[in-house]
Structure formats: C-alpha cells, structure tokens
Amino acid sequence: MSPLPWSEIDTVLLDMDGTLLDLHFDNHFWLEHLPQRYAEHHGISRAMAEQELLPLFREHAGRLTWYCLDFWSAELKLPVVELKREVAHLIALRPDADRFLAALRGAGKRVALITNAHRDSLSLKLERVELAPWFDRLISSHDYGFPKEDQQFWLALQQDFGFAPARSLFIDDSLPVLRSARRYGIAHLLAVRQPDSRQGPKDTGEFIAVESYPALCKGLCRATEKTVPERLTTVAGGLGKRPERPAEKG
C-alpha cells in the first residue's frame, strides 16, 4: 500500500464493524446464532429457519432496516438486543486498531466513528471495547435516517460534522459504502482486506486495502514525527490506558 498523504488529511472517518472491530461477531450472530434462536422460538428446524430468514436478509440488505434492531425484533418476534448479548463475548478489536486510533489522536486529526449500526448495537459494543474516548463524534446512520450507502447520509454528515471531503480519509469494509463515499467526493478511501478474522482475505475491488494497521501507524508517525504511546482499553479485560481527553458523544 502506498503511503497516504497525511499532510493533506484533516479528518478521518472510520467504520466500526469489520474496520475497527472483528466482523466475526456480526457474521456469527446473523448467520449462526439468530437462525438457531429463531428456529427454537418458532418450533421449526434450523434449515427451515434459514429458508425463511435469508430471503428477508437479502431483501433489506443496504437499507436502513437491515441495520435496525427495532425492525428485526418486530419482524422476527424476537428480542434481538438480548440475543446479541448472549454472544457478546465475541466482540473484539481487530489487531492493532488501538495503535492506529492512538496515532490519529497523537497526530491531532479530527476523528469520527460513522457506523450503520443501530444505537443499541453501538452501545453494546462500547460496553465491551472502550472506543468512545478516541473520537470527536460517534455517529450512527440511524441519527440521520439514511444508511451510508445513500448519498443523503453524506450530505447530513457534512452538515452535522462539518468536514471537507477533499481533505478526508474514510476506511470501511463495505464496497457499496466506499463507492457511495467516492460519489460524494471523499478523496482518500481505503478498504479492509480481512474484516472477519475467521474468514480469508476478500477482494476489495478498485479500492486500496488496509492489510494491517501497523503500516498505517508507521506512515502517520513518520508524517507527524510522533510516537504511539497509548493502547486502547478493552473493558472486559481491563487492559491498556485510556486517553486523557474525553470525546464529545453524538
């Protein structure tokens, strides 16, 4: 991966699931745990549950409803948030994502978490991994009523967060989302090569891929002549040290 022009980047926009957090939790929940609980609740076989669920998933993919836990709780007659808690131990950072966040903090970049995750899902993950202090804003697409795949999301984000697309970096594991960001004019875009640690590398299409965060850290540190002194706190394990400056939540 060629070095990023960090002197031309003021704002860094980061996806959460598959970018900072291992996508294994979400894949396991939607493709394994939820179908099993759905089968048990409705008294049907696992195979029948998948036959009912998979067409629904495909129908709503890319829409805000796909990411809405309230929608799925009503649609499936299941307490989806509670079911997520049953496998919350699988929530984990991707390797060295904490070092990258610390490097961004040290470099003085404006950093926003922008996720399609429902606020309830975001809150659950923040209980397991201490992400909030590293960001200037935590933004869910549900705040705006449009998923990141929709150009209206980016318009609302710019009006709310006030970033310059030409001087912004966006990292995400979703190709449709990256293409949406490119259409809006985000100048610097990176995909994620292996968002799920239990699956192999994925084709990132026309986008340059993040192979590992240490490479980004080295480039950023060389550009800013700073070191990366801190590591992110994992709440469940009590590891690491939190940054001193609190972030605004939003």
CSV table of C-alpha atoms in Angstrom, one decimal:
chain,number,residue,atom,x,y,z
A,1,MET,CA,0.0,0.0,0.0
A,2,SER,CA,1.4,3.4,-1.0
A,3,PRO,CA,1.8,6.0,1.8
A,4,LEU,CA,-1.1,8.2,2.5
A,5,PRO,CA,-0.6,12.0,2.0
A,6,TRP,CA,-1.2,12.7,5.7
A,7,SER,CA,-0.5,16.4,5.4
A,8,GLU,CA,-3.5,16.6,3.1
A,9,ILE,CA,-5.8,14.8,5.5
A,10,ASP,CA,-7.5,16.7,8.3
A,11,THR,CA,-10.4,14.4,9.1
A,12,VAL,CA,-10.5,10.6,9.4
A,13,LEU,CA,-13.9,8.8,9.2
A,14,LEU,CA,-13.9,5.2,10.4
A,15,ASP,CA,-16.4,2.5,10.1
A,16,MET,CA,-16.8,0.2,13.2
A,17,ASP,CA,-17.8,-3.4,12.3
A,18,GLY,CA,-15.2,-5.1,10.1
A,19,THR,CA,-12.9,-2.0,10.3
A,20,LEU,CA,-12.1,-1.4,13.9
A,21,LEU,CA,-14.0,-4.4,15.3
A,22,ASP,CA,-13.7,-8.0,14.1
A,23,LEU,CA,-16.6,-8.8,11.8
A,24,HIS,CA,-16.8,-12.3,13.2
A,25,PHE,CA,-19.2,-11.3,15.9
A,26,ASP,CA,-21.7,-9.9,13.4
A,27,ASN,CA,-21.4,-12.7,11.0
A,28,HIS,CA,-21.7,-15.3,13.7
A,29,PHE,CA,-24.8,-13.6,15.2
A,30,TRP,CA,-26.7,-13.1,11.9
A,31,LEU,CA,-25.7,-16.4,10.2
A,32,GLU,CA,-25.5,-18.8,13.1
A,33,HIS,CA,-26.9,-17.6,16.5
A,34,LEU,CA,-30.0,-15.8,15.3
A,35,PRO,CA,-31.2,-18.6,12.9
A,36,GLN,CA,-30.8,-21.1,15.8
A,37,ARG,CA,-32.7,-19.0,18.2
A,38,TYR,CA,-35.4,-18.2,15.6
A,39,ALA,CA,-35.8,-22.0,14.9
A,40,GLU,CA,-36.1,-22.7,18.7
A,41,HIS,CA,-38.6,-19.9,19.2
A,42,HIS,CA,-40.9,-20.8,16.3
A,43,GLY,CA,-40.5,-24.6,16.7
A,44,ILE,CA,-39.1,-25.2,13.3
A,45,SER,CA,-35.9,-26.8,12.0
A,46,ARG,CA,-32.7,-24.9,11.6
A,47,ALA,CA,-32.9,-25.5,7.8
A,48,MET,CA,-36.4,-24.1,7.7
A,49,ALA,CA,-35.3,-21.0,9.7
A,50,GLU,CA,-32.6,-20.3,7.2
A,51,GLN,CA,-35.1,-20.6,4.4
A,52,GLU,CA,-37.3,-18.0,6.0
A,53,LEU,CA,-34.5,-15.6,7.1
A,54,LEU,CA,-32.1,-15.5,4.2
A,55,PRO,CA,-34.6,-14.0,1.7
A,56,LEU,CA,-35.5,-11.4,4.3
A,57,PHE,CA,-31.9,-10.5,4.8
A,58,ARG,CA,-31.3,-10.2,1.0
A,59,GLU,CA,-34.5,-8.0,0.7
A,60,HIS,CA,-33.3,-5.5,3.2
A,61,ALA,CA,-29.5,-5.5,2.5
A,62,GLY,CA,-28.2,-2.0,2.0
A,63,ARG,CA,-31.3,-0.4,3.5
A,64,LEU,CA,-31.5,1.2,6.9
A,65,THR,CA,-33.9,-1.5,8.0
A,66,TRP,CA,-31.1,-4.1,7.6
A,67,TYR,CA,-29.2,-2.4,10.4
A,68,CYS,CA,-32.2,-1.6,12.6
A,69,LEU,CA,-32.6,-3.9,15.6
A,70,ASP,CA,-36.0,-2.5,16.4
A,71,PHE,CA,-37.2,-3.6,12.9
A,72,TRP,CA,-35.8,-7.1,13.3
A,73,SER,CA,-37.2,-7.5,16.8
A,74,ALA,CA,-40.7,-6.7,15.5
A,75,GLU,CA,-40.3,-8.6,12.2
A,76,LEU,CA,-38.9,-11.8,13.8
A,77,LYS,CA,-40.8,-11.6,17.1
A,78,LEU,CA,-37.5,-11.9,19.0
A,79,PRO,CA,-35.6,-9.7,21.5
A,80,VAL,CA,-32.7,-9.2,19.1
A,81,VAL,CA,-30.6,-7.0,21.5
A,82,GLU,CA,-30.9,-9.7,24.2
A,83,LEU,CA,-29.9,-12.3,21.8
A,84,LYS,CA,-26.8,-10.3,20.8
A,85,ARG,CA,-25.8,-10.1,24.5
A,86,GLU,CA,-25.7,-14.0,24.5
A,87,VAL,CA,-22.7,-13.9,22.2
A,88,ALA,CA,-21.2,-10.5,23.2
A,89,HIS,CA,-18.0,-12.2,24.3
A,90,LEU,CA,-17.2,-12.5,20.6
A,91,ILE,CA,-16.9,-8.7,20.3
A,92,ALA,CA,-13.3,-7.9,19.8
A,93,LEU,CA,-10.9,-5.3,18.3
A,94,ARG,CA,-9.2,-6.0,15.0
A,95,PRO,CA,-5.4,-6.4,15.6
A,96,ASP,CA,-3.6,-3.1,16.3
A,97,ALA,CA,-6.7,-1.0,15.7
A,98,ASP,CA,-6.0,0.6,19.1
A,99,ARG,CA,-2.5,1.6,18.0
A,100,PHE,CA,-3.9,3.3,14.9
A,101,LEU,CA,-6.5,5.2,17.0
A,102,ALA,CA,-3.8,6.4,19.3
A,103,ALA,CA,-1.6,7.5,16.4
A,104,LEU,CA,-4.5,9.6,15.0
A,105,ARG,CA,-5.0,11.2,18.4
A,106,GLY,CA,-1.3,12.0,18.6
A,107,ALA,CA,-1.3,13.5,15.1
A,108,GLY,CA,-4.2,15.8,16.1
A,109,LYS,CA,-6.6,14.6,13.4
A,110,ARG,CA,-10.4,15.0,13.7
A,111,VAL,CA,-11.8,11.5,14.0
A,112,ALA,CA,-15.4,10.4,13.7
A,113,LEU,CA,-16.8,6.9,14.0
A,114,ILE,CA,-19.5,6.6,11.4
A,115,THR,CA,-21.4,3.3,11.5
A,116,ASN,CA,-24.6,1.8,10.1
A,117,ALA,CA,-25.0,0.0,13.4
A,118,HIS,CA,-28.2,0.7,15.4
A,119,ARG,CA,-27.6,2.7,18.6
A,120,ASP,CA,-28.4,-0.3,20.7
A,121,SER,CA,-25.8,-2.3,18.9
A,122,LEU,CA,-23.3,0.5,19.2
A,123,SER,CA,-23.9,0.7,22.9
A,124,LEU,CA,-23.4,-3.0,23.4
A,125,LYS,CA,-20.1,-2.8,21.6
A,126,LEU,CA,-19.0,0.2,23.6
A,127,GLU,CA,-19.6,-1.9,26.8
A,128,ARG,CA,-17.0,-4.4,25.6
A,129,VAL,CA,-14.4,-2.1,24.0
A,130,GLU,CA,-13.7,1.4,25.1
A,131,LEU,CA,-13.9,3.2,21.8
A,132,ALA,CA,-15.6,6.4,22.7
A,133,PRO,CA,-12.7,8.5,24.2
A,134,TRP,CA,-10.7,8.3,20.9
A,135,PHE,CA,-13.4,10.0,18.8
A,136,ASP,CA,-14.6,13.5,18.4
A,137,ARG,CA,-18.0,12.1,17.4
A,138,LEU,CA,-19.8,8.7,17.4
A,139,ILE,CA,-22.4,8.8,14.6
A,140,SER,CA,-24.9,6.2,13.7
A,141,SER,CA,-26.6,6.4,10.3
A,142,HIS,CA,-29.9,6.0,12.2
A,143,ASP,CA,-29.3,9.5,13.5
A,144,TYR,CA,-29.9,10.8,10.0
A,145,GLY,CA,-32.4,8.3,8.7
A,146,PHE,CA,-30.2,7.1,5.8
A,147,PRO,CA,-27.6,4.3,5.6
A,148,LYS,CA,-24.1,5.1,4.4
A,149,GLU,CA,-24.9,3.6,1.1
A,150,ASP,CA,-27.2,6.6,0.5
A,151,GLN,CA,-25.9,10.0,-0.7
A,152,GLN,CA,-28.2,11.6,1.8
A,153,PHE,CA,-26.2,10.2,4.6
A,154,TRP,CA,-23.1,12.0,3.5
A,155,LEU,CA,-24.9,15.3,3.0
A,156,ALA,CA,-26.3,15.0,6.5
A,157,LEU,CA,-22.9,14.1,7.9
A,158,GLN,CA,-21.2,17.1,6.3
A,159,GLN,CA,-23.9,19.4,7.6
A,160,ASP,CA,-23.6,17.9,11.1
A,161,PHE,CA,-19.9,17.3,11.4
A,162,GLY,CA,-18.5,19.9,9.0
A,163,PHE,CA,-15.7,18.0,7.2
A,164,ALA,CA,-14.1,18.8,3.9
A,165,PRO,CA,-14.5,15.7,1.6
A,166,ALA,CA,-11.3,16.6,-0.3
A,167,ARG,CA,-9.2,16.5,2.9
A,168,SER,CA,-10.8,13.4,4.5
A,169,LEU,CA,-9.9,9.8,4.8
A,170,PHE,CA,-12.6,7.1,5.1
A,171,ILE,CA,-12.0,3.5,5.9
A,172,ASP,CA,-14.7,0.8,5.6
A,173,ASP,CA,-15.0,-2.9,4.8
A,174,SER,CA,-18.1,-2.4,2.6
A,175,LEU,CA,-17.6,-1.8,-1.1
A,176,PRO,CA,-21.1,-0.3,-1.7
A,177,VAL,CA,-20.4,2.1,1.2
A,178,LEU,CA,-17.0,3.1,-0.2
A,179,ARG,CA,-18.5,3.7,-3.6
A,180,SER,CA,-21.1,5.9,-2.1
A,181,ALA,CA,-18.4,7.9,-0.3
A,182,ARG,CA,-16.5,8.2,-3.5
A,183,ARG,CA,-19.5,9.5,-5.3
A,184,TYR,CA,-19.9,12.1,-2.6
A,185,GLY,CA,-16.3,13.3,-3.2
A,186,ILE,CA,-14.3,11.7,-0.3
A,187,ALA,CA,-10.8,12.0,-1.6
A,188,HIS,CA,-9.0,9.3,0.4
A,189,LEU,CA,-10.6,5.8,0.6
A,190,LEU,CA,-9.3,2.5,2.0
A,191,ALA,CA,-11.0,-0.9,2.1
A,192,VAL,CA,-10.3,-3.6,4.7
A,193,ARG,CA,-8.7,-6.8,3.4
A,194,GLN,CA,-9.8,-9.2,6.1
A,195,PRO,CA,-12.7,-7.8,8.2
A,196,ASP,CA,-13.6,-11.2,9.7
A,197,SER,CA,-10.7,-13.0,11.3
A,198,ARG,CA,-12.3,-16.4,10.8
A,199,GLN,CA,-12.6,-15.9,7.1
A,200,GLY,CA,-10.0,-15.4,4.4
A,201,PRO,CA,-9.0,-12.1,2.7
A,202,LYS,CA,-11.6,-10.5,0.5
A,203,ASP,CA,-11.4,-8.9,-2.9
A,204,THR,CA,-11.5,-5.1,-2.3
A,205,GLY,CA,-12.2,-4.3,-5.9
A,206,GLU,CA,-10.9,-1.0,-7.1
A,207,PHE,CA,-10.0,0.2,-3.6
A,208,ILE,CA,-6.6,0.0,-2.0
A,209,ALA,CA,-6.8,-2.3,1.0
A,210,VAL,CA,-5.6,-1.9,4.6
A,211,GLU,CA,-3.6,-5.1,5.1
A,212,SER,CA,-2.7,-4.1,8.7
A,213,TYR,CA,-2.8,-1.1,11.0
A,214,PRO,CA,0.9,-1.0,11.9
A,215,ALA,CA,1.7,0.1,8.3
A,216,LEU,CA,-0.7,3.0,8.6
A,217,CYS,CA,0.7,3.9,12.0
A,218,LYS,CA,4.2,4.0,10.7
A,219,GLY,CA,3.3,6.2,7.8
A,220,LEU,CA,1.3,8.5,10.1
A,221,CYS,CA,4.1,8.7,12.7
A,222,ARG,CA,6.7,9.4,10.1
A,223,ALA,CA,4.5,12.2,8.7
A,224,THR,CA,3.9,13.8,12.1
A,225,GLU,CA,7.2,12.8,13.8
A,226,LYS,CA,5.3,11.4,16.8
A,227,THR,CA,5.2,8.1,18.5
A,228,VAL,CA,2.2,6.0,19.5
A,229,PRO,CA,2.4,5.8,23.3
A,230,GLU,CA,-1.1,4.6,24.2
A,231,ARG,CA,-3.2,1.5,23.7
A,232,LEU,CA,-6.9,1.2,23.7
A,233,THR,CA,-8.7,-0.1,26.8
A,234,THR,CA,-10.6,-3.4,26.4
A,235,VAL,CA,-13.4,-3.0,29.0
A,236,ALA,CA,-13.9,-6.7,29.6
A,237,GLY,CA,-10.2,-7.4,30.2
A,238,GLY,CA,-9.3,-4.1,31.9
A,239,LEU,CA,-6.2,-3.7,29.6
A,240,GLY,CA,-4.4,-0.6,28.4
A,241,LYS,CA,-4.7,3.0,29.3
A,242,ARG,CA,-7.4,5.4,28.3
A,243,PRO,CA,-6.6,8.8,26.7
A,244,GLU,CA,-6.9,11.7,29.0
A,245,ARG,CA,-9.1,14.0,26.8
A,246,PRO,CA,-12.8,12.9,26.7
A,247,ALA,CA,-14.6,13.0,23.4
A,248,GLU,CA,-17.9,14.5,22.5
A,249,LYS,CA,-20.6,11.9,22.0
A,250,GLY,CA,-23.1,12.3,19.3
